[in-house]
Short mmCIF file of N, CA and C in Angstrom, two decimals:
data_model
loop_
_atom_site.label_atom_id
_atom_site.label_comp_id
_atom_site.label_asym_id
_atom_site.label_seq_id
_atom_site.Cartn_x
_atom_site.Cartn_y
_atom_site.Cartn_z
N MET A 3 174.03 0.66 138.16
CA MET A 3 173.53 1.90 138.72
C MET A 3 173.04 2.80 137.61
N ASN A 4 171.91 3.44 137.82
CA ASN A 4 171.32 4.32 136.82
C ASN A 4 172.06 5.65 136.80
N ARG A 5 172.63 5.99 135.65
CA ARG A 5 173.39 7.24 135.52
C ARG A 5 172.53 8.39 135.02
N LYS A 6 171.28 8.14 134.67
CA LYS A 6 170.41 9.19 134.13
C LYS A 6 169.62 9.85 135.26
N ARG A 7 170.32 10.43 136.18
CA ARG A 7 169.69 11.12 137.29
C ARG A 7 169.43 12.56 136.88
N PRO A 8 168.37 13.18 137.39
CA PRO A 8 168.10 14.57 137.01
C PRO A 8 169.16 15.52 137.57
N ILE A 9 169.51 16.50 136.77
CA ILE A 9 170.49 17.49 137.21
C ILE A 9 169.83 18.46 138.18
N HIS A 10 168.62 18.87 137.89
CA HIS A 10 167.87 19.74 138.79
C HIS A 10 166.56 19.05 139.13
N LEU A 11 166.01 19.37 140.26
CA LEU A 11 164.78 18.72 140.69
C LEU A 11 163.59 19.64 140.42
N ASP A 12 162.83 19.31 139.40
CA ASP A 12 161.60 20.03 139.10
C ASP A 12 160.48 19.31 139.83
N LEU A 13 159.97 19.94 140.89
CA LEU A 13 158.99 19.29 141.75
C LEU A 13 157.68 18.98 141.04
N PHE A 14 157.40 19.64 139.92
CA PHE A 14 156.16 19.37 139.20
C PHE A 14 156.32 18.22 138.21
N ARG A 15 157.54 17.76 137.97
CA ARG A 15 157.76 16.65 137.05
C ARG A 15 158.11 15.36 137.77
N ILE A 16 158.50 15.45 139.03
CA ILE A 16 158.86 14.27 139.79
C ILE A 16 157.59 13.57 140.26
N ARG A 17 157.53 12.27 140.08
CA ARG A 17 156.39 11.50 140.56
C ARG A 17 156.74 10.92 141.92
N LEU A 18 156.13 11.49 142.94
CA LEU A 18 156.42 11.07 144.31
C LEU A 18 155.74 9.75 144.63
N PRO A 19 156.38 8.92 145.42
CA PRO A 19 155.66 7.75 145.94
C PRO A 19 154.61 8.21 146.95
N LEU A 20 153.65 7.35 147.21
CA LEU A 20 152.54 7.71 148.08
C LEU A 20 152.99 8.14 149.48
N PRO A 21 153.95 7.45 150.13
CA PRO A 21 154.40 7.95 151.44
C PRO A 21 155.02 9.34 151.37
N GLY A 22 155.70 9.66 150.28
CA GLY A 22 156.27 11.00 150.12
C GLY A 22 155.19 12.05 149.96
N LEU A 23 154.13 11.71 149.23
CA LEU A 23 153.01 12.63 149.07
C LEU A 23 152.33 12.89 150.41
N VAL A 24 152.14 11.84 151.21
CA VAL A 24 151.53 12.01 152.53
C VAL A 24 152.42 12.89 153.41
N SER A 25 153.73 12.73 153.30
CA SER A 25 154.65 13.54 154.09
C SER A 25 154.56 15.01 153.71
N ILE A 26 154.53 15.30 152.42
CA ILE A 26 154.43 16.69 151.98
C ILE A 26 153.09 17.29 152.36
N LEU A 27 152.01 16.50 152.21
CA LEU A 27 150.69 16.99 152.60
C LEU A 27 150.60 17.21 154.11
N HIS A 28 151.35 16.43 154.88
CA HIS A 28 151.40 16.63 156.33
C HIS A 28 152.01 17.99 156.66
N ARG A 29 153.06 18.34 155.94
CA ARG A 29 153.69 19.65 156.16
C ARG A 29 152.77 20.79 155.72
N ILE A 30 152.12 20.61 154.57
CA ILE A 30 151.21 21.65 154.07
C ILE A 30 150.03 21.83 155.01
N SER A 31 149.47 20.72 155.50
CA SER A 31 148.33 20.83 156.42
C SER A 31 148.75 21.48 157.73
N GLY A 32 149.95 21.18 158.20
CA GLY A 32 150.44 21.84 159.41
C GLY A 32 150.61 23.34 159.22
N LEU A 33 151.11 23.73 158.05
CA LEU A 33 151.25 25.16 157.75
C LEU A 33 149.89 25.84 157.68
N LEU A 34 148.92 25.19 157.03
CA LEU A 34 147.57 25.75 156.97
C LEU A 34 146.97 25.94 158.35
N LEU A 35 147.13 24.94 159.20
CA LEU A 35 146.60 25.04 160.56
C LEU A 35 147.29 26.15 161.35
N PHE A 36 148.60 26.27 161.18
CA PHE A 36 149.35 27.31 161.87
C PHE A 36 148.91 28.70 161.43
N LEU A 37 148.71 28.87 160.12
CA LEU A 37 148.30 30.17 159.61
C LEU A 37 146.85 30.50 159.95
N ALA A 38 146.01 29.48 160.08
CA ALA A 38 144.59 29.71 160.37
C ALA A 38 144.31 29.89 161.85
N LEU A 39 145.23 29.50 162.70
CA LEU A 39 144.98 29.56 164.14
C LEU A 39 144.65 30.96 164.65
N PRO A 40 145.37 32.02 164.27
CA PRO A 40 144.98 33.35 164.75
C PRO A 40 143.58 33.76 164.30
N LEU A 41 143.23 33.44 163.06
CA LEU A 41 141.89 33.77 162.58
C LEU A 41 140.82 32.99 163.33
N LEU A 42 141.07 31.72 163.60
CA LEU A 42 140.10 30.92 164.34
C LEU A 42 139.95 31.41 165.77
N LEU A 43 141.04 31.84 166.38
CA LEU A 43 140.94 32.41 167.73
C LEU A 43 140.19 33.73 167.73
N LEU A 44 140.38 34.53 166.68
CA LEU A 44 139.63 35.77 166.56
C LEU A 44 138.14 35.50 166.38
N LEU A 45 137.80 34.49 165.59
CA LEU A 45 136.40 34.11 165.42
C LEU A 45 135.80 33.63 166.74
N LEU A 46 136.58 32.89 167.51
CA LEU A 46 136.11 32.46 168.83
C LEU A 46 135.86 33.66 169.74
N GLN A 47 136.77 34.62 169.71
CA GLN A 47 136.60 35.82 170.53
C GLN A 47 135.33 36.57 170.14
N TYR A 48 135.10 36.74 168.84
CA TYR A 48 133.89 37.43 168.39
C TYR A 48 132.63 36.66 168.76
N SER A 49 132.70 35.35 168.71
CA SER A 49 131.50 34.57 169.04
C SER A 49 131.15 34.67 170.52
N LEU A 50 132.13 34.92 171.36
CA LEU A 50 131.90 35.00 172.80
C LEU A 50 131.69 36.42 173.30
N LEU A 51 131.85 37.41 172.42
CA LEU A 51 131.78 38.81 172.83
C LEU A 51 130.36 39.22 173.22
N SER A 52 129.42 39.01 172.34
CA SER A 52 128.02 39.35 172.62
C SER A 52 127.12 38.56 171.69
N ILE A 53 125.83 38.63 171.94
CA ILE A 53 124.88 37.90 171.10
C ILE A 53 124.81 38.51 169.70
N GLU A 54 125.03 39.84 169.59
CA GLU A 54 125.01 40.49 168.29
C GLU A 54 126.17 40.03 167.42
N THR A 55 127.36 40.01 168.00
CA THR A 55 128.52 39.56 167.21
C THR A 55 128.41 38.08 166.88
N TYR A 56 127.78 37.32 167.77
CA TYR A 56 127.58 35.89 167.49
C TYR A 56 126.65 35.71 166.29
N THR A 57 125.56 36.45 166.25
CA THR A 57 124.63 36.31 165.12
C THR A 57 125.25 36.82 163.83
N GLN A 58 126.09 37.85 163.90
CA GLN A 58 126.80 38.32 162.71
C GLN A 58 127.78 37.26 162.23
N LEU A 59 128.45 36.62 163.17
CA LEU A 59 129.41 35.57 162.82
C LEU A 59 128.70 34.37 162.19
N VAL A 60 127.55 34.02 162.71
CA VAL A 60 126.78 32.91 162.14
C VAL A 60 126.38 33.25 160.70
N ALA A 61 126.01 34.50 160.44
CA ALA A 61 125.66 34.92 159.09
C ALA A 61 126.86 34.84 158.15
N VAL A 62 128.03 35.23 158.64
CA VAL A 62 129.24 35.16 157.82
C VAL A 62 129.62 33.71 157.54
N LEU A 63 129.45 32.85 158.52
CA LEU A 63 129.81 31.44 158.35
C LEU A 63 128.88 30.71 157.38
N GLN A 64 127.77 31.32 156.99
CA GLN A 64 126.87 30.71 156.02
C GLN A 64 127.27 31.00 154.58
N LEU A 65 128.24 31.89 154.38
CA LEU A 65 128.70 32.20 153.02
C LEU A 65 129.43 30.99 152.43
N PRO A 66 129.21 30.72 151.13
CA PRO A 66 129.84 29.54 150.51
C PRO A 66 131.37 29.55 150.57
N VAL A 67 131.99 30.72 150.39
CA VAL A 67 133.45 30.76 150.41
C VAL A 67 133.98 30.44 151.81
N VAL A 68 133.25 30.83 152.83
CA VAL A 68 133.66 30.53 154.20
C VAL A 68 133.47 29.04 154.48
N LYS A 69 132.39 28.47 153.97
CA LYS A 69 132.16 27.04 154.17
C LYS A 69 133.24 26.21 153.49
N VAL A 70 133.63 26.60 152.27
CA VAL A 70 134.70 25.88 151.58
C VAL A 70 136.01 26.02 152.35
N SER A 71 136.28 27.21 152.88
CA SER A 71 137.49 27.41 153.68
C SER A 71 137.48 26.54 154.93
N LEU A 72 136.33 26.43 155.56
CA LEU A 72 136.22 25.57 156.75
C LEU A 72 136.41 24.10 156.40
N ILE A 73 135.90 23.69 155.25
CA ILE A 73 136.08 22.30 154.82
C ILE A 73 137.56 22.02 154.56
N ILE A 74 138.26 22.98 153.97
CA ILE A 74 139.70 22.82 153.75
C ILE A 74 140.43 22.73 155.08
N LEU A 75 140.02 23.53 156.05
CA LEU A 75 140.65 23.47 157.38
C LEU A 75 140.33 22.16 158.09
N VAL A 76 139.14 21.64 157.88
CA VAL A 76 138.80 20.33 158.46
C VAL A 76 139.68 19.25 157.84
N TRP A 77 139.89 19.33 156.50
CA TRP A 77 140.79 18.36 155.87
C TRP A 77 142.19 18.49 156.46
N ALA A 78 142.67 19.73 156.60
CA ALA A 78 144.02 19.93 157.13
C ALA A 78 144.15 19.35 158.53
N LEU A 79 143.14 19.56 159.35
CA LEU A 79 143.18 19.02 160.72
C LEU A 79 143.18 17.49 160.71
N LEU A 80 142.28 16.91 159.93
CA LEU A 80 142.19 15.44 159.90
C LEU A 80 143.44 14.82 159.31
N HIS A 81 143.92 15.38 158.20
CA HIS A 81 145.12 14.82 157.57
C HIS A 81 146.33 14.96 158.50
N HIS A 82 146.48 16.11 159.11
CA HIS A 82 147.62 16.32 160.00
C HIS A 82 147.55 15.37 161.20
N PHE A 83 146.35 15.13 161.70
CA PHE A 83 146.17 14.22 162.83
C PHE A 83 146.54 12.79 162.45
N PHE A 84 145.94 12.28 161.37
CA PHE A 84 146.19 10.88 161.00
C PHE A 84 147.62 10.67 160.50
N ALA A 85 148.16 11.61 159.75
CA ALA A 85 149.55 11.47 159.30
C ALA A 85 150.50 11.58 160.48
N GLY A 86 150.18 12.42 161.46
CA GLY A 86 151.01 12.52 162.65
C GLY A 86 151.03 11.22 163.43
N ILE A 87 149.88 10.58 163.56
CA ILE A 87 149.84 9.26 164.22
C ILE A 87 150.67 8.27 163.43
N ARG A 88 150.55 8.31 162.10
CA ARG A 88 151.34 7.41 161.25
C ARG A 88 152.84 7.62 161.48
N PHE A 89 153.27 8.86 161.55
CA PHE A 89 154.69 9.13 161.75
C PHE A 89 155.15 8.74 163.15
N LEU A 90 154.29 8.89 164.15
CA LEU A 90 154.66 8.44 165.49
C LEU A 90 154.81 6.92 165.54
N VAL A 91 153.94 6.22 164.84
CA VAL A 91 154.05 4.75 164.78
C VAL A 91 155.32 4.35 164.04
N ILE A 92 155.64 5.05 162.96
CA ILE A 92 156.87 4.75 162.22
C ILE A 92 158.09 5.04 163.10
N ASP A 93 158.03 6.08 163.94
CA ASP A 93 159.13 6.38 164.85
C ASP A 93 159.37 5.26 165.86
N MET A 94 158.33 4.47 166.13
CA MET A 94 158.48 3.32 167.02
C MET A 94 158.90 2.07 166.24
N HIS A 95 159.31 2.26 164.98
CA HIS A 95 159.79 1.19 164.10
C HIS A 95 158.71 0.15 163.82
N ILE A 96 157.48 0.61 163.72
CA ILE A 96 156.37 -0.26 163.34
C ILE A 96 155.90 0.19 161.96
N GLY A 97 155.84 -0.73 161.02
CA GLY A 97 155.36 -0.40 159.68
C GLY A 97 156.36 0.37 158.85
N VAL A 98 157.65 0.08 159.00
CA VAL A 98 158.66 0.83 158.26
C VAL A 98 158.97 0.20 156.91
N GLY A 99 158.49 -1.00 156.67
CA GLY A 99 158.70 -1.63 155.37
C GLY A 99 157.90 -0.92 154.29
N LEU A 100 158.33 -1.10 153.04
CA LEU A 100 157.67 -0.41 151.94
C LEU A 100 156.20 -0.79 151.79
N PRO A 101 155.82 -2.08 151.85
CA PRO A 101 154.38 -2.39 151.73
C PRO A 101 153.55 -1.80 152.87
N GLN A 102 154.08 -1.83 154.09
CA GLN A 102 153.35 -1.26 155.22
C GLN A 102 153.27 0.27 155.10
N ALA A 103 154.34 0.89 154.63
CA ALA A 103 154.34 2.35 154.47
C ALA A 103 153.32 2.78 153.42
N ARG A 104 153.25 2.03 152.33
CA ARG A 104 152.25 2.35 151.30
C ARG A 104 150.84 2.15 151.83
N ALA A 105 150.63 1.06 152.56
CA ALA A 105 149.29 0.78 153.10
C ALA A 105 148.88 1.85 154.11
N SER A 106 149.79 2.23 155.00
CA SER A 106 149.43 3.24 156.00
C SER A 106 149.20 4.60 155.33
N SER A 107 149.91 4.88 154.24
CA SER A 107 149.67 6.13 153.51
C SER A 107 148.28 6.12 152.89
N LYS A 108 147.89 4.98 152.34
CA LYS A 108 146.53 4.87 151.78
C LYS A 108 145.48 5.06 152.85
N TYR A 109 145.72 4.48 154.03
CA TYR A 109 144.77 4.63 155.13
C TYR A 109 144.64 6.09 155.55
N VAL A 110 145.77 6.78 155.63
CA VAL A 110 145.75 8.20 156.03
C VAL A 110 144.95 9.01 155.02
N LEU A 111 145.21 8.80 153.73
CA LEU A 111 144.49 9.55 152.71
C LEU A 111 143.01 9.20 152.71
N PHE A 112 142.70 7.92 152.83
CA PHE A 112 141.30 7.49 152.83
C PHE A 112 140.55 8.07 154.02
N LEU A 113 141.15 7.99 155.21
CA LEU A 113 140.48 8.51 156.40
C LEU A 113 140.31 10.02 156.35
N SER A 114 141.36 10.72 155.95
CA SER A 114 141.26 12.18 155.95
C SER A 114 140.27 12.68 154.90
N VAL A 115 140.30 12.11 153.71
CA VAL A 115 139.36 12.55 152.67
C VAL A 115 137.94 12.08 153.00
N GLY A 116 137.80 10.85 153.46
CA GLY A 116 136.47 10.33 153.78
C GLY A 116 135.79 11.10 154.90
N LEU A 117 136.52 11.34 155.97
CA LEU A 117 135.93 12.10 157.08
C LEU A 117 135.71 13.57 156.72
N THR A 118 136.55 14.11 155.82
CA THR A 118 136.33 15.47 155.35
C THR A 118 135.04 15.56 154.53
N LEU A 119 134.80 14.55 153.71
CA LEU A 119 133.55 14.54 152.95
C LEU A 119 132.34 14.47 153.87
N LEU A 120 132.43 13.64 154.90
CA LEU A 120 131.33 13.57 155.87
C LEU A 120 131.14 14.91 156.59
N ALA A 121 132.24 15.53 156.98
CA ALA A 121 132.14 16.83 157.65
C ALA A 121 131.62 17.89 156.68
N GLY A 122 132.00 17.80 155.41
CA GLY A 122 131.50 18.74 154.41
C GLY A 122 130.01 18.63 154.20
N VAL A 123 129.51 17.41 154.18
CA VAL A 123 128.06 17.21 154.07
C VAL A 123 127.36 17.78 155.29
N TRP A 124 127.94 17.57 156.45
CA TRP A 124 127.35 18.09 157.69
C TRP A 124 127.39 19.62 157.74
N LEU A 125 128.51 20.21 157.29
CA LEU A 125 128.65 21.67 157.32
C LEU A 125 127.75 22.36 156.30
N TRP A 126 127.58 21.74 155.14
CA TRP A 126 126.84 22.39 154.09
C TRP A 126 125.37 22.30 154.38
#
């Protein structure tokens, strides 16, 4: 047994396995979506209020900082969706072995980043 275990856990020095990274990113993406939901609902309300507020909102959505924020939210949505499906499948005791867990983590990251890049090209 390895006796050289860390006394304190420095999260910036620990090298997480890929399934652990996907799990933490799932939590972060869920938090981002939760925090962005009131703002997105407010934007929806403004877009439906009148044609003037809609055109103002379209102008605001053309700003680069807003586009980058939307791309981050698209990543959060896609990652949370695919990682959630992965966790539901794991809850059914499918793919619980280490090789399957690593492979499904790679698929989640590949799909979320790949589709985010496609959405980013479309948004920009």
